[in-house]
Structures are given as structure tokens and as C-alpha cells.
Coordinates of N, CA and C and ligand atoms in Angstrom, one line a residue:
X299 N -19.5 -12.0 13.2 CA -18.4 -11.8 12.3 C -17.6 -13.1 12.2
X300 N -17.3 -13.5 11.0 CA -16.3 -14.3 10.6 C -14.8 -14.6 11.5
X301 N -14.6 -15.8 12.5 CA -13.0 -15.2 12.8 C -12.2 -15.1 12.1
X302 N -12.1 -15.4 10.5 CA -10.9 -14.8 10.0 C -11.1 -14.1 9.2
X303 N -12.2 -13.2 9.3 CA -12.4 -11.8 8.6 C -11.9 -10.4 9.1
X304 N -11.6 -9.4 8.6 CA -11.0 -8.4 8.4 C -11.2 -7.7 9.5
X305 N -10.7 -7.4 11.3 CA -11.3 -7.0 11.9 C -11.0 -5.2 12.2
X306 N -10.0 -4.8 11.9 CA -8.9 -3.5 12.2 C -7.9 -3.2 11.1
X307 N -8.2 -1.8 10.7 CA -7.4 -1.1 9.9 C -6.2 -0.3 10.4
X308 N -5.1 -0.2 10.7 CA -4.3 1.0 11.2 C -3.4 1.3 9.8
X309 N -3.4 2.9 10.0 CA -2.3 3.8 9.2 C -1.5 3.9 9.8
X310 N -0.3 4.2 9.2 CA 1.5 4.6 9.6 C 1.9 5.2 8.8
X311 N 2.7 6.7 9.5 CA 3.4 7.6 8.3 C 4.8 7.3 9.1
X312 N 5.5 6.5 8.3 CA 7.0 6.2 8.4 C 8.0 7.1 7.6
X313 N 7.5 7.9 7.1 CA 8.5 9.1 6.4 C 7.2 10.0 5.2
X314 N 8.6 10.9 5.1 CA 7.8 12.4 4.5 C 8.6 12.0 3.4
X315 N 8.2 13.7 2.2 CA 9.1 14.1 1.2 C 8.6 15.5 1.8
X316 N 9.8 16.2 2.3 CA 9.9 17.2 3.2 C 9.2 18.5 2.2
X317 N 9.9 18.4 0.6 CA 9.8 19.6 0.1 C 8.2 20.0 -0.4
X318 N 7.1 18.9 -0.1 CA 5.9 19.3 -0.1 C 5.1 18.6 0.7
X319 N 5.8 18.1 1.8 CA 5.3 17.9 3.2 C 4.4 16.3 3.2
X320 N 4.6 15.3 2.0 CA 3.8 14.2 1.4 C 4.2 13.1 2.4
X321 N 3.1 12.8 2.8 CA 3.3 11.6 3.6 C 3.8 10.3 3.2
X322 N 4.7 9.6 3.6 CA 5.0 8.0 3.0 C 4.4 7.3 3.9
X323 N 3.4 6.1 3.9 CA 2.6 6.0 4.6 C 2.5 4.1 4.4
X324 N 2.0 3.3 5.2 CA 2.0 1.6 5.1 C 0.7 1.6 5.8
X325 N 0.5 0.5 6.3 CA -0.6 0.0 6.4 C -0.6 -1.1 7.0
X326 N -1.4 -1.8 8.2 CA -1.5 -3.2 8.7 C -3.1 -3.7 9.1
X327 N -3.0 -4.9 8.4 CA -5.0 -5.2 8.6 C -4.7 -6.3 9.3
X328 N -5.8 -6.1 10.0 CA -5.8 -7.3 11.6 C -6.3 -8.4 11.4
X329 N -7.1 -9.4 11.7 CA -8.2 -10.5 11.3 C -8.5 -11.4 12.9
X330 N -9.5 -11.4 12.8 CA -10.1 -11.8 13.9 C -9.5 -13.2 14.6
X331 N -9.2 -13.7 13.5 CA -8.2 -14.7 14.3 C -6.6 -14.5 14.2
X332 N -6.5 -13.1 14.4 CA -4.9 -13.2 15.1 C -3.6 -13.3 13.9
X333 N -4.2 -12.7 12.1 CA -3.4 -12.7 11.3 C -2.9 -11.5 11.1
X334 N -1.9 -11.0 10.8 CA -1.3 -9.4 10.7 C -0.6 -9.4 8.9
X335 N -1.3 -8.8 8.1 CA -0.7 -8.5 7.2 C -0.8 -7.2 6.7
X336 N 0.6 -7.0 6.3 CA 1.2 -5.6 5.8 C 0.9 -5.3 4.9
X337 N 0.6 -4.1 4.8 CA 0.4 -3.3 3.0 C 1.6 -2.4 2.8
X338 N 2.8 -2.8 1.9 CA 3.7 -2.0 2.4 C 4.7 -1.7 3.4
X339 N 5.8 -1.3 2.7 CA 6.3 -1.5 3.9 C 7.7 0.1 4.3
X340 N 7.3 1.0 3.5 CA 7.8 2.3 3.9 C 9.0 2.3 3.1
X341 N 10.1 3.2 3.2 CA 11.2 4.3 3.1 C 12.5 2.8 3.1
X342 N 13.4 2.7 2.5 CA 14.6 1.5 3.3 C 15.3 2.7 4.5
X343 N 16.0 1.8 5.0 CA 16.6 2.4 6.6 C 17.7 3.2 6.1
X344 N 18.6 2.8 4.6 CA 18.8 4.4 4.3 C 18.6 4.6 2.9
X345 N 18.1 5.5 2.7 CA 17.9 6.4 1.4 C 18.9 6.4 0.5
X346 N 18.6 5.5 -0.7 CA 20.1 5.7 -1.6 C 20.3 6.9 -1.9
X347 N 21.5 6.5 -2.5 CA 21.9 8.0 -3.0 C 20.9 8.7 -4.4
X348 N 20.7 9.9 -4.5 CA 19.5 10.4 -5.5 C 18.2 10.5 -5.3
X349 N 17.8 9.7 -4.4 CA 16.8 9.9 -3.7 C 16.2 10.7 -2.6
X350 N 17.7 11.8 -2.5 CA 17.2 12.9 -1.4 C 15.8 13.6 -1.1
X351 N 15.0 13.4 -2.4 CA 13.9 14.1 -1.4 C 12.9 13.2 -0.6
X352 N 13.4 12.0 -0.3 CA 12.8 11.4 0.8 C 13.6 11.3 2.2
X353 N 12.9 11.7 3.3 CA 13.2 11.8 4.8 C 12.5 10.8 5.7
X354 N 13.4 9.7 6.1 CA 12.5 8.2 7.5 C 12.0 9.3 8.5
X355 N 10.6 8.6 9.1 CA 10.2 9.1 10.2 C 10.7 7.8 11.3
X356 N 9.3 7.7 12.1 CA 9.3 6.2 12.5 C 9.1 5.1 11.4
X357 N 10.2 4.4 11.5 CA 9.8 3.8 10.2 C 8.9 2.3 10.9
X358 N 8.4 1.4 9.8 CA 7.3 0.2 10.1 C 7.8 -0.2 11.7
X359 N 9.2 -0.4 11.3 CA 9.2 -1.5 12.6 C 8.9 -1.2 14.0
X360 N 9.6 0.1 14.4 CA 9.2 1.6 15.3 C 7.8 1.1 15.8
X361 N 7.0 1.9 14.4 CA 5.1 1.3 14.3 C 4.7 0.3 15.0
X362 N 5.2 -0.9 14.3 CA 5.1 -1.9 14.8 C 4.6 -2.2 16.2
X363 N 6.0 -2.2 16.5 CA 6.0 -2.1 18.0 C 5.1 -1.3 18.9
X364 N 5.4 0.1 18.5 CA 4.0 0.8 19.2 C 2.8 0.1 19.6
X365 N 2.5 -1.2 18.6 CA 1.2 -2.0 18.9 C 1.3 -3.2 19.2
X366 N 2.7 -3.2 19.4 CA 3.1 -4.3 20.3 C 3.3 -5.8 19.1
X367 N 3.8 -5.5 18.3 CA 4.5 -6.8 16.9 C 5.5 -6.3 16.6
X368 N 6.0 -7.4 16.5 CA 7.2 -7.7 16.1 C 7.6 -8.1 14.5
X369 N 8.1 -7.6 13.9 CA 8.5 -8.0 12.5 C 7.8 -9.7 12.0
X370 N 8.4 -10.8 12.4 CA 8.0 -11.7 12.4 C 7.0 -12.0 13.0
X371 N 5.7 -11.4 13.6 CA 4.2 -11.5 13.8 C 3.8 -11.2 12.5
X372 N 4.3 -10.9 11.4 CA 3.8 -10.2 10.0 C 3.8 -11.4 9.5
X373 N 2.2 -11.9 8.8 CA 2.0 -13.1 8.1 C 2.1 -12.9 6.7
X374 N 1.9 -12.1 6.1 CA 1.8 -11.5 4.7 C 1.8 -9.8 4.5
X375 N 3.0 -9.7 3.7 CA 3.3 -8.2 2.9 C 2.8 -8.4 1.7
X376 N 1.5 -7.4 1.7 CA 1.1 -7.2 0.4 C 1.6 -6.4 -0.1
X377 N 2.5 -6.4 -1.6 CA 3.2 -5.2 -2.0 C 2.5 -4.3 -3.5
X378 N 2.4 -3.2 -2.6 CA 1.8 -2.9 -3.6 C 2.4 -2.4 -5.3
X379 N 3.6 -2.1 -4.9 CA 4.3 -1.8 -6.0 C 5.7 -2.0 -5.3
X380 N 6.9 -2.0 -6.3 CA 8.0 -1.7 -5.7 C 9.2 -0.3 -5.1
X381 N 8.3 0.8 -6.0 CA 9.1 1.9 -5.3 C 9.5 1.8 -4.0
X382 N 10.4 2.8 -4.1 CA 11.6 3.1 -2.8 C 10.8 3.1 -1.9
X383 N 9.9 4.0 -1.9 CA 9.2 4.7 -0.6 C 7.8 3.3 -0.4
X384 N 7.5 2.5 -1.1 CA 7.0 1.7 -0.7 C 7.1 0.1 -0.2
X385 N 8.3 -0.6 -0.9 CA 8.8 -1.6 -0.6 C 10.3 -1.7 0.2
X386 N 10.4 -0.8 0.5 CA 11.8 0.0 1.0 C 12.3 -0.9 2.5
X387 N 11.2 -1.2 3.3 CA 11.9 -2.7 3.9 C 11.1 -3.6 4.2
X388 N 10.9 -4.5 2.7 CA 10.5 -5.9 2.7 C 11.4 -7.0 3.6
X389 N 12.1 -6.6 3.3 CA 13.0 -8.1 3.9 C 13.8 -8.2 5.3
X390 N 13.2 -6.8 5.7 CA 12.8 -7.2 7.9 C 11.7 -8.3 8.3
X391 N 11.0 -8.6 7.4 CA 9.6 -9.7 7.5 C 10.3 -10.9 6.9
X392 N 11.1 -11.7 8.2 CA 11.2 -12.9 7.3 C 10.6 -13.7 7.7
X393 N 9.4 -13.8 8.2 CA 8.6 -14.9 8.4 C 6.9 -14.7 7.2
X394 N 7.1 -13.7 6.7 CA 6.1 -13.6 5.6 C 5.9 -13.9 4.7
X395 N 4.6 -14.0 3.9 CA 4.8 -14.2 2.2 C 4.3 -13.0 2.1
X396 N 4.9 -12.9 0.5 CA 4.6 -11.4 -0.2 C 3.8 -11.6 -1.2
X397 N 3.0 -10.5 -1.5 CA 1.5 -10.7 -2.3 C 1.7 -9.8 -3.2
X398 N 2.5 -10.1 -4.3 CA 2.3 -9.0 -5.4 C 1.5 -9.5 -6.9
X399 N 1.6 -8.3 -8.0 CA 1.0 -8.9 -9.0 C 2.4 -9.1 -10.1
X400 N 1.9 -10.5 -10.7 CA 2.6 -11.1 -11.0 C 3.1 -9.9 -12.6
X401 N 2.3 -9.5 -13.0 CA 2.8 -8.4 -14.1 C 4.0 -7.4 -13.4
X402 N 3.5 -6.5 -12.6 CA 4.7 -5.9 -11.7 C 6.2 -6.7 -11.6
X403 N 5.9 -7.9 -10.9 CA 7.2 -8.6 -10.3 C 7.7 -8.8 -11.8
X404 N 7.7 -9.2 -12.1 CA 8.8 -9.5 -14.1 C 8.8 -8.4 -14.3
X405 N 7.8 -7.5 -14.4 CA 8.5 -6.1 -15.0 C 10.1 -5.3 -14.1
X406 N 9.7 -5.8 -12.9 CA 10.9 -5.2 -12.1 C 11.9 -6.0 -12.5
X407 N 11.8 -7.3 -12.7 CA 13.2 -7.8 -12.6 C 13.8 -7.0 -13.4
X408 N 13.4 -6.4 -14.7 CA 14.6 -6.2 -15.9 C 14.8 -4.3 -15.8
X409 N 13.7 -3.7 -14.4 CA 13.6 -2.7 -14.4 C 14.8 -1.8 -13.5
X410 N 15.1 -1.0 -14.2 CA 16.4 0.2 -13.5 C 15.8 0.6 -12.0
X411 N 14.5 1.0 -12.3 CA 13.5 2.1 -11.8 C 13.7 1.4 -10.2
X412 N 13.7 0.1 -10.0 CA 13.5 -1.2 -9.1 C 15.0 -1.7 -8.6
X413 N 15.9 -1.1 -9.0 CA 17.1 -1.7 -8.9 C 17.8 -1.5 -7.6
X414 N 18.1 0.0 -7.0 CA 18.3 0.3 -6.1 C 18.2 -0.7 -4.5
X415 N 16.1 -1.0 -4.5 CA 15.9 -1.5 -3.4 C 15.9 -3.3 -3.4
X416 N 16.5 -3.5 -4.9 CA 16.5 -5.0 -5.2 C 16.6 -5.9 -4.1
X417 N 17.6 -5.6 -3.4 CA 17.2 -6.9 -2.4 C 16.5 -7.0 -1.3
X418 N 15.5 -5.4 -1.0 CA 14.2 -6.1 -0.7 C 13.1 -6.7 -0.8
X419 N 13.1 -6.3 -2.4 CA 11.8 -7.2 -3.1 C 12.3 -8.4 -3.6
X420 N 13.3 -8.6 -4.0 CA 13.5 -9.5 -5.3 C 13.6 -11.1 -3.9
X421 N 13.0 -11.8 -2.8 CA 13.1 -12.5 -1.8 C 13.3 -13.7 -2.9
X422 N 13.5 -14.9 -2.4 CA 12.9 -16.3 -2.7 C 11.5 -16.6 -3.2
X423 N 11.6 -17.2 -4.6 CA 9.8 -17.0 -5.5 C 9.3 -18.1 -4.2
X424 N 9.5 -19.0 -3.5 CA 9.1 -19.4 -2.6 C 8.1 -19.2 -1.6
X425 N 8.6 -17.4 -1.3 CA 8.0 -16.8 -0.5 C 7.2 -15.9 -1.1
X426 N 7.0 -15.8 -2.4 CA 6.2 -14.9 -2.9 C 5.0 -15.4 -3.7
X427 N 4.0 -15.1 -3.8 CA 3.0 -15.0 -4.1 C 1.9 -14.6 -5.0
X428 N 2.2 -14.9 -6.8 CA 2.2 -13.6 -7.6 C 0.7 -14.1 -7.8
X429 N 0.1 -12.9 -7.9 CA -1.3 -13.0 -8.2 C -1.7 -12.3 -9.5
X430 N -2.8 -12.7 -10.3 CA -3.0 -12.2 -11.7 C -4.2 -11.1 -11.7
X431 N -4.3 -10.2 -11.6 CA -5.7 -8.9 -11.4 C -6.7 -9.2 -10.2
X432 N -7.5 -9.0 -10.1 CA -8.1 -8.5 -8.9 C -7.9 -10.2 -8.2
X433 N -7.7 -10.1 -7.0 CA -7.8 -11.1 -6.3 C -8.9 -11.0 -4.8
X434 N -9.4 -11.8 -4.3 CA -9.6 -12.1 -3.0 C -8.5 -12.2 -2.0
X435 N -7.6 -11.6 -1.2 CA -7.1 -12.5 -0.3 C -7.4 -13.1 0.8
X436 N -8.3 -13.0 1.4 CA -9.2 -13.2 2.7 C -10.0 -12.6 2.8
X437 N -10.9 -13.5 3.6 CA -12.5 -12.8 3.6 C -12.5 -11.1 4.3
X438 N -12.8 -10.2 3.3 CA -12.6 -8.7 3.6 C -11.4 -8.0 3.1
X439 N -10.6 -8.5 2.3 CA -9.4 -8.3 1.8 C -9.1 -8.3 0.4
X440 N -9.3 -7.4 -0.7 CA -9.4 -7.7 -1.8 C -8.3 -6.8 -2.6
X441 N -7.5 -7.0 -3.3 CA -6.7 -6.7 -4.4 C -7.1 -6.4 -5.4
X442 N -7.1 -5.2 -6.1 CA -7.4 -4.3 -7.2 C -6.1 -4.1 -8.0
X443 N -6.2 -4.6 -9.5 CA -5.1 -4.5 -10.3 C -5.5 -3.1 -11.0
X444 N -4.5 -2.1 -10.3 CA -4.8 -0.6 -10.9 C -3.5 -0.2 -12.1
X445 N -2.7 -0.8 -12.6 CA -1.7 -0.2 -13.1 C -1.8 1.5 -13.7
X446 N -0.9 1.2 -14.3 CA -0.7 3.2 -15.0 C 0.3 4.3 -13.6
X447 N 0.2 4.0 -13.1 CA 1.6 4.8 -11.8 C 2.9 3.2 -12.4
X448 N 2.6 2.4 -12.6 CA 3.6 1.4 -12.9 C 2.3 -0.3 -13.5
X449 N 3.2 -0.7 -14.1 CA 2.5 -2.2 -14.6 C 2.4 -2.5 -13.3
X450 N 1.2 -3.0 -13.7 CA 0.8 -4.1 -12.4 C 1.3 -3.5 -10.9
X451 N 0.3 -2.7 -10.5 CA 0.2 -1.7 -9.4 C -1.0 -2.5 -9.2
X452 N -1.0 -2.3 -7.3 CA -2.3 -2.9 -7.0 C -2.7 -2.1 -5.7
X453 N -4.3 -1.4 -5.8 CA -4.7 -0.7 -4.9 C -5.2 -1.8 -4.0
X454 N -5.9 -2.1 -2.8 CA -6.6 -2.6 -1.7 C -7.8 -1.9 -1.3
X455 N -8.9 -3.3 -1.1 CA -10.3 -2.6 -0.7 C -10.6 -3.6 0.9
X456 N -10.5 -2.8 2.1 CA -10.7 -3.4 3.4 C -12.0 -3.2 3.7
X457 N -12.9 -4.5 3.8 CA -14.1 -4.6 4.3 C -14.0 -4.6 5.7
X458 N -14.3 -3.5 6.7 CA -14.3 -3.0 7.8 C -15.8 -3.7 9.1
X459 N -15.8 -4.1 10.4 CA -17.3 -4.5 10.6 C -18.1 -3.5 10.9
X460 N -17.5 -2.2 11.7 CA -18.0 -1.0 12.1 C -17.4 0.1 10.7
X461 N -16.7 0.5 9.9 CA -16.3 1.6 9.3 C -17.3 1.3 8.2
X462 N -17.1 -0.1 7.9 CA -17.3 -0.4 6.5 C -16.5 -0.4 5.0
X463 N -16.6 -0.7 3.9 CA -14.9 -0.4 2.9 C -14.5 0.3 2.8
X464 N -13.4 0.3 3.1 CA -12.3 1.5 2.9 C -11.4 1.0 1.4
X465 N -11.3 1.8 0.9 CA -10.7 1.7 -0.4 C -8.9 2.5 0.2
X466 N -7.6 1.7 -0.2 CA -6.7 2.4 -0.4 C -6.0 2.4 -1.2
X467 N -5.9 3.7 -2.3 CA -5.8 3.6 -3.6 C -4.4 3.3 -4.1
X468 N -3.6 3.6 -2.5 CA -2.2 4.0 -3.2 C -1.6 4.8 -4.0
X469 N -0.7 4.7 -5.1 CA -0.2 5.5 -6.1 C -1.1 5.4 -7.3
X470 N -2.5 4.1 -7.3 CA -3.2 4.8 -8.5 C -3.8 6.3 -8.5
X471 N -4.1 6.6 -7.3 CA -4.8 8.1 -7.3 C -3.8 8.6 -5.6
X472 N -2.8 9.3 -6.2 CA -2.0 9.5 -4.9 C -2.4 11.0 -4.1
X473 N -3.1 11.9 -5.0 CA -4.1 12.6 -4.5 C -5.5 13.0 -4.6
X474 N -6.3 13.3 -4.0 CA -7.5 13.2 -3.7 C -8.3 14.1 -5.3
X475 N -7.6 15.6 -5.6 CA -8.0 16.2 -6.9 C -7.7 15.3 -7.7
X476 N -7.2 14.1 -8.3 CA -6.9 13.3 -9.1 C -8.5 12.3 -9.1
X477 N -9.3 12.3 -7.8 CA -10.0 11.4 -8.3 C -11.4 12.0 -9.2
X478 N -10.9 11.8 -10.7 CA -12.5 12.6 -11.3 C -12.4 11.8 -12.2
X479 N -13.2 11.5 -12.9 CA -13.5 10.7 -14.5 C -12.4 11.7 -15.7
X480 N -12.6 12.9 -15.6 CA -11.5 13.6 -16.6 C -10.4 13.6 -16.4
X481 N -9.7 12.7 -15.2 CA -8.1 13.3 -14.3 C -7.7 13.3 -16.1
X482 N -6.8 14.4 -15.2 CA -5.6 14.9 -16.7 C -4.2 14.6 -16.0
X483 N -3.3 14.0 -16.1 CA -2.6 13.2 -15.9 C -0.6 14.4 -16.4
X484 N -0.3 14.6 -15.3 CA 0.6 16.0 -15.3 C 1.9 14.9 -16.2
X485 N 2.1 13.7 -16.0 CA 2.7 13.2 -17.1 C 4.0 12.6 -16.2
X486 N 3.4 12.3 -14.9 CA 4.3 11.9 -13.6 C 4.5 10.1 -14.0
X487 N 3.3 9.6 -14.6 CA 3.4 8.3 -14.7 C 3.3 7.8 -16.1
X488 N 4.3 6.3 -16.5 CA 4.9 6.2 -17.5 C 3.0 5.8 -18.6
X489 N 2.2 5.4 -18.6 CA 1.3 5.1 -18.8 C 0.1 5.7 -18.4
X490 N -0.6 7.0 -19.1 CA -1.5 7.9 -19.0 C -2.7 7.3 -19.4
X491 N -3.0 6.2 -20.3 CA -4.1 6.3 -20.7 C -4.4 4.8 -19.6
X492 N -3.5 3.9 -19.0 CA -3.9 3.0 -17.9 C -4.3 4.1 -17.1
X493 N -3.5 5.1 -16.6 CA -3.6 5.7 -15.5 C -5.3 6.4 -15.2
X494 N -5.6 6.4 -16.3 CA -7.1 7.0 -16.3 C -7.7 6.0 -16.0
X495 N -7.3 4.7 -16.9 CA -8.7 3.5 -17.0 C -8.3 3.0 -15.0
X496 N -7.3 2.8 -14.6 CA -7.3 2.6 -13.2 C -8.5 3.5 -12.4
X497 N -8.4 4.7 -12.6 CA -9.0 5.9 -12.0 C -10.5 5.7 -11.8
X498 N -11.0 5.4 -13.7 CA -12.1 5.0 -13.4 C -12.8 3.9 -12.9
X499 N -11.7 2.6 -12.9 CA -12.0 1.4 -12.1 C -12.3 1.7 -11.3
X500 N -11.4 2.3 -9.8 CA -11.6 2.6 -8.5 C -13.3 3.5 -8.5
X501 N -13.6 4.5 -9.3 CA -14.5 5.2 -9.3 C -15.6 4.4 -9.2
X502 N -15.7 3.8 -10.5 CA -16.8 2.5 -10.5 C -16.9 1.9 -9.0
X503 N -16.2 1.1 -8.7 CA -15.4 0.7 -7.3 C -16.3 1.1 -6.2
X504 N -16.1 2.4 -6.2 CA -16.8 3.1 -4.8 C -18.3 3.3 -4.8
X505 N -18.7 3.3 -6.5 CA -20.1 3.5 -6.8 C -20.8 2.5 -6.6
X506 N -20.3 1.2 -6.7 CA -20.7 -0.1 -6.8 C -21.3 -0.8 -5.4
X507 N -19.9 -0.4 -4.3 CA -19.5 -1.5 -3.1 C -20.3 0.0 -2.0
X508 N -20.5 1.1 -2.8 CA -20.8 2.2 -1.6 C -19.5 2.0 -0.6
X509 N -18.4 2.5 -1.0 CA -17.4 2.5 -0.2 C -17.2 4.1 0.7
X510 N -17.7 4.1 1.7 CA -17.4 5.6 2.5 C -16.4 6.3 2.7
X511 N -15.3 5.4 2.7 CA -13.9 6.5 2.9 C -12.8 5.8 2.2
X512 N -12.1 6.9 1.2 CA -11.2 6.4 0.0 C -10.1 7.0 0.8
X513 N -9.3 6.1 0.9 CA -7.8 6.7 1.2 C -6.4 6.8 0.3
X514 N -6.5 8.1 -0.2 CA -5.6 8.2 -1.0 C -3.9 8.0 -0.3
X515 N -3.1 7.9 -1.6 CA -2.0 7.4 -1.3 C -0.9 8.4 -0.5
X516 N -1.3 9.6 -1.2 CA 0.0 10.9 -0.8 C -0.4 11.7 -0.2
X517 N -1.8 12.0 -0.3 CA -2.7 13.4 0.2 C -2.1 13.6 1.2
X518 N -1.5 14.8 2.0 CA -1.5 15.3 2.8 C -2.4 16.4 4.2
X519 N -3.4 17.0 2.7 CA -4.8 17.6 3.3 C -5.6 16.8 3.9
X520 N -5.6 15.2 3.6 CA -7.0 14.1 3.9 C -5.5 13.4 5.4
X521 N -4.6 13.3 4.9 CA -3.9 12.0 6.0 C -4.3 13.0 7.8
X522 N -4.0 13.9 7.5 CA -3.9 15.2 8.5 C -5.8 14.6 9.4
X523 N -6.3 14.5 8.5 CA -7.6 13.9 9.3 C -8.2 13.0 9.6
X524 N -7.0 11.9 9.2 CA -7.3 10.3 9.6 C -7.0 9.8 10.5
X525 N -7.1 9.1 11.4 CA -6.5 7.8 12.1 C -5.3 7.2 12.1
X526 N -4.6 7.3 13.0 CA -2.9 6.6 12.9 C -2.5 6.1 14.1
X527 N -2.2 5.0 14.0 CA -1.6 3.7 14.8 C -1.2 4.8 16.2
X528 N -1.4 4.2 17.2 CA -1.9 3.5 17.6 C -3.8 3.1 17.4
X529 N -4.3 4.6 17.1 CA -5.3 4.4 16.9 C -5.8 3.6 15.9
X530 N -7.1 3.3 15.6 CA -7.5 2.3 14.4 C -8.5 2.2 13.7
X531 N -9.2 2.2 12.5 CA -10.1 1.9 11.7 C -10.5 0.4 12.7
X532 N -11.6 0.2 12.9 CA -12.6 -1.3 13.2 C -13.6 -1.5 12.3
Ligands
ZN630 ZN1 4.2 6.3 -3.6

């Protein structure tokens, strides 16, 4: 194996949405030589106002720790989008760059939807990192431009040495009945007909790379059977 290839996957559910039990969930990939980058980064530490139906569990940093890092061990936050329950504390990582897609980032600036958690995403363009559709970030680490849940949304595909790829779809397919070539689209996201063509990207995706385990973003029924920090995808 590569030392700076992709060695460890761990999951974290850092908060619910109590009234249908939906996990809020992040993500940290390891690399053989000792890099830690975030996918996400949970709930903010408090819930604005109107956003009541979200509840913090352990939130990232808590996690963190559990495995023994510290906020500033985090080399890079990939973000995958800006919602509340996703980017909600960017800016406890100040020693990171942030990896978003550059369509997303300008759409939030001028966006309402993004406004609330503004000063966790909106950091120093310095420290940010805008990337244009699918990217490589390191060997085993690849970026999928999924939009349709929002512009410039980006799912992650983790080349594993023992699991093998794991796809995490995030909010393109935030439950598991959503992944079919017909998804019918309940009218949750502003862009239905991206929301499909994402759908079928990922689809393609799994058919292509033979990806064994797709981790959806919200499932509840699938998170209940996965692996969570401490333990780990290898
Ligand atoms: Zn979400």
C-alpha cells in the first residue's frame, strides 16, 4: 500500500432529528502517512433558532477525541455542502483547508438558506479550496459533483485496502429507497431533474468501480448496521 493512500474509514453520528429518529452523521479518512481529513462536520454547538427539529449528540469534537485528535490534527474538511446539520462546526478546525465545490461556495454567498451558519463556512478564500466537478483528492479519495439536494453538492468515493469502495452519498441519495434509476423525487429538493441525473451518476458509479457498500446520508435502517468510531472501515 501507498503511504499516503486511504488507510481507515470511521463514521460519527453527532446528532439526530428526533421526530423520525435520522441520523446527522460526519465522517474522518485516515492515510497511511498520518493525514486526517474530515467529511463534514455536524450540527453547530447551538441550533439557531427554527431549526428545532435538530438535536447535538456527541458532537465531532467529543468523536474526535474518542480516537484520540484533536481539532487541529484535522488536515482538511471536505465540505460537502453547507447545511446546518452539515457544516455546522467548520471553524473549530483551524488548522485545515476546506474542500468544497466551487459552484456551491458562490451560490451560498448570496444564499438565505446558508446564512444562519455563515461564519462557519464563509473562512478566509485562503484556506479554502474550491474545486470544479469530480476531483481526485488523494490517492483513494475522490470527489463526486452530485448537485440537485443543492448546486454543487458533492458526494465522496473512499478506496478502502481491506473493505474496498465505499461510496458516501450524502444528501444526493439521503435514503437508501431513493437509490433506483426511477427515484421520484417528493419535491424536498430545489432541483428535481439534477436530483435524478446525480442519482444516476452515483448508480453508474457503483456499477462501474464495483463499489460494495454505499452509504447513504440519512438512512436510519442501514446507519443502525454500520460501524462507528471508535470502530472502523480498513
Ligand atoms: Zn443532510
Amino acid at each position: 500500500m501507498r503511504q499516503n493512500a486511504v488507510k481507515r474509514l470511521y463514521l460519527m453520528q453527532v446528532g439526530i432529528m428526533p421526530e423520525y429518529q435520522i441520523p446527522i452523521v460526519c465522517y474522518l479518512v485516515q492515510t497511511g502517512d498520518g493525514k486526517n481529513i474530515l467529511i463534514d462536520s455536524g450540527l453547530p454547538e447551538v441550533i439557531p433558532e427554527g431549526e428545532s427539529e435538530f438535536e447535538n449528540g456527541r458532537d465531532v469534537i467529543e468523536q474526535l477525541l474518542s480516537i484520540g485528535l484533536k481539532p487541529d490534527d484535522i488536515d482538511t474538511v471536505v465540505s460537502t455542502h453547507y447545511d446546518g446539520d452539515h457544516a455546522g462546526r467548520h471553524a473549530a478546525f483551524t488548522k485545515a483547508q476546506y474542500v468544497v465545490q466551487r459552484a456551491h461556495h458562490s451560490d451560498a454567498a448570496s444564499n438565505p438558506r446558508y446564512a444562519a451558519i455563515r461564519p462557519q463556512w464563509d473562512q478566509p478564500i485562503g484556506r479554502i479550496r474550491l474545486v470544479d466537478g469530480d476531483t481526485e483528492l488523494l490517492p483513494g479519495l475522490e470527489l463526486i459533483e452530485t448537485s440537485g439536494h443543492v448546486p454543487g453538492h458533492q458526494s465522496v468515493l473512499v478506496r478502502l485496502p481491506e473493505t474496498g469502495a465505499v461510496l458516501l452519498t450524502i444528501d444526493a441519495v439521503p435514503f437508501g429507497e431513493d437509490f433506483t434509476r426511477g427515484r421520484q423525487d417528493g419535491g424536498s429538493n430545489p432541483d428535481a431533474e439534477a436530483t435524478r441525473a446525480s442519482t444516476i451518476k452515483l448508480l453508474d458509479l457503483v456499477e462501474r468501480e464495483h463499489i460494495g457498500l454505499v452509504i447513504f446520508g440519512h438512512d436510519k435502517e442501514q446507519w443502525e448496521t454500520l460501524k462507528k468510531a471508535p470502530e472502523f472501515y480498513g
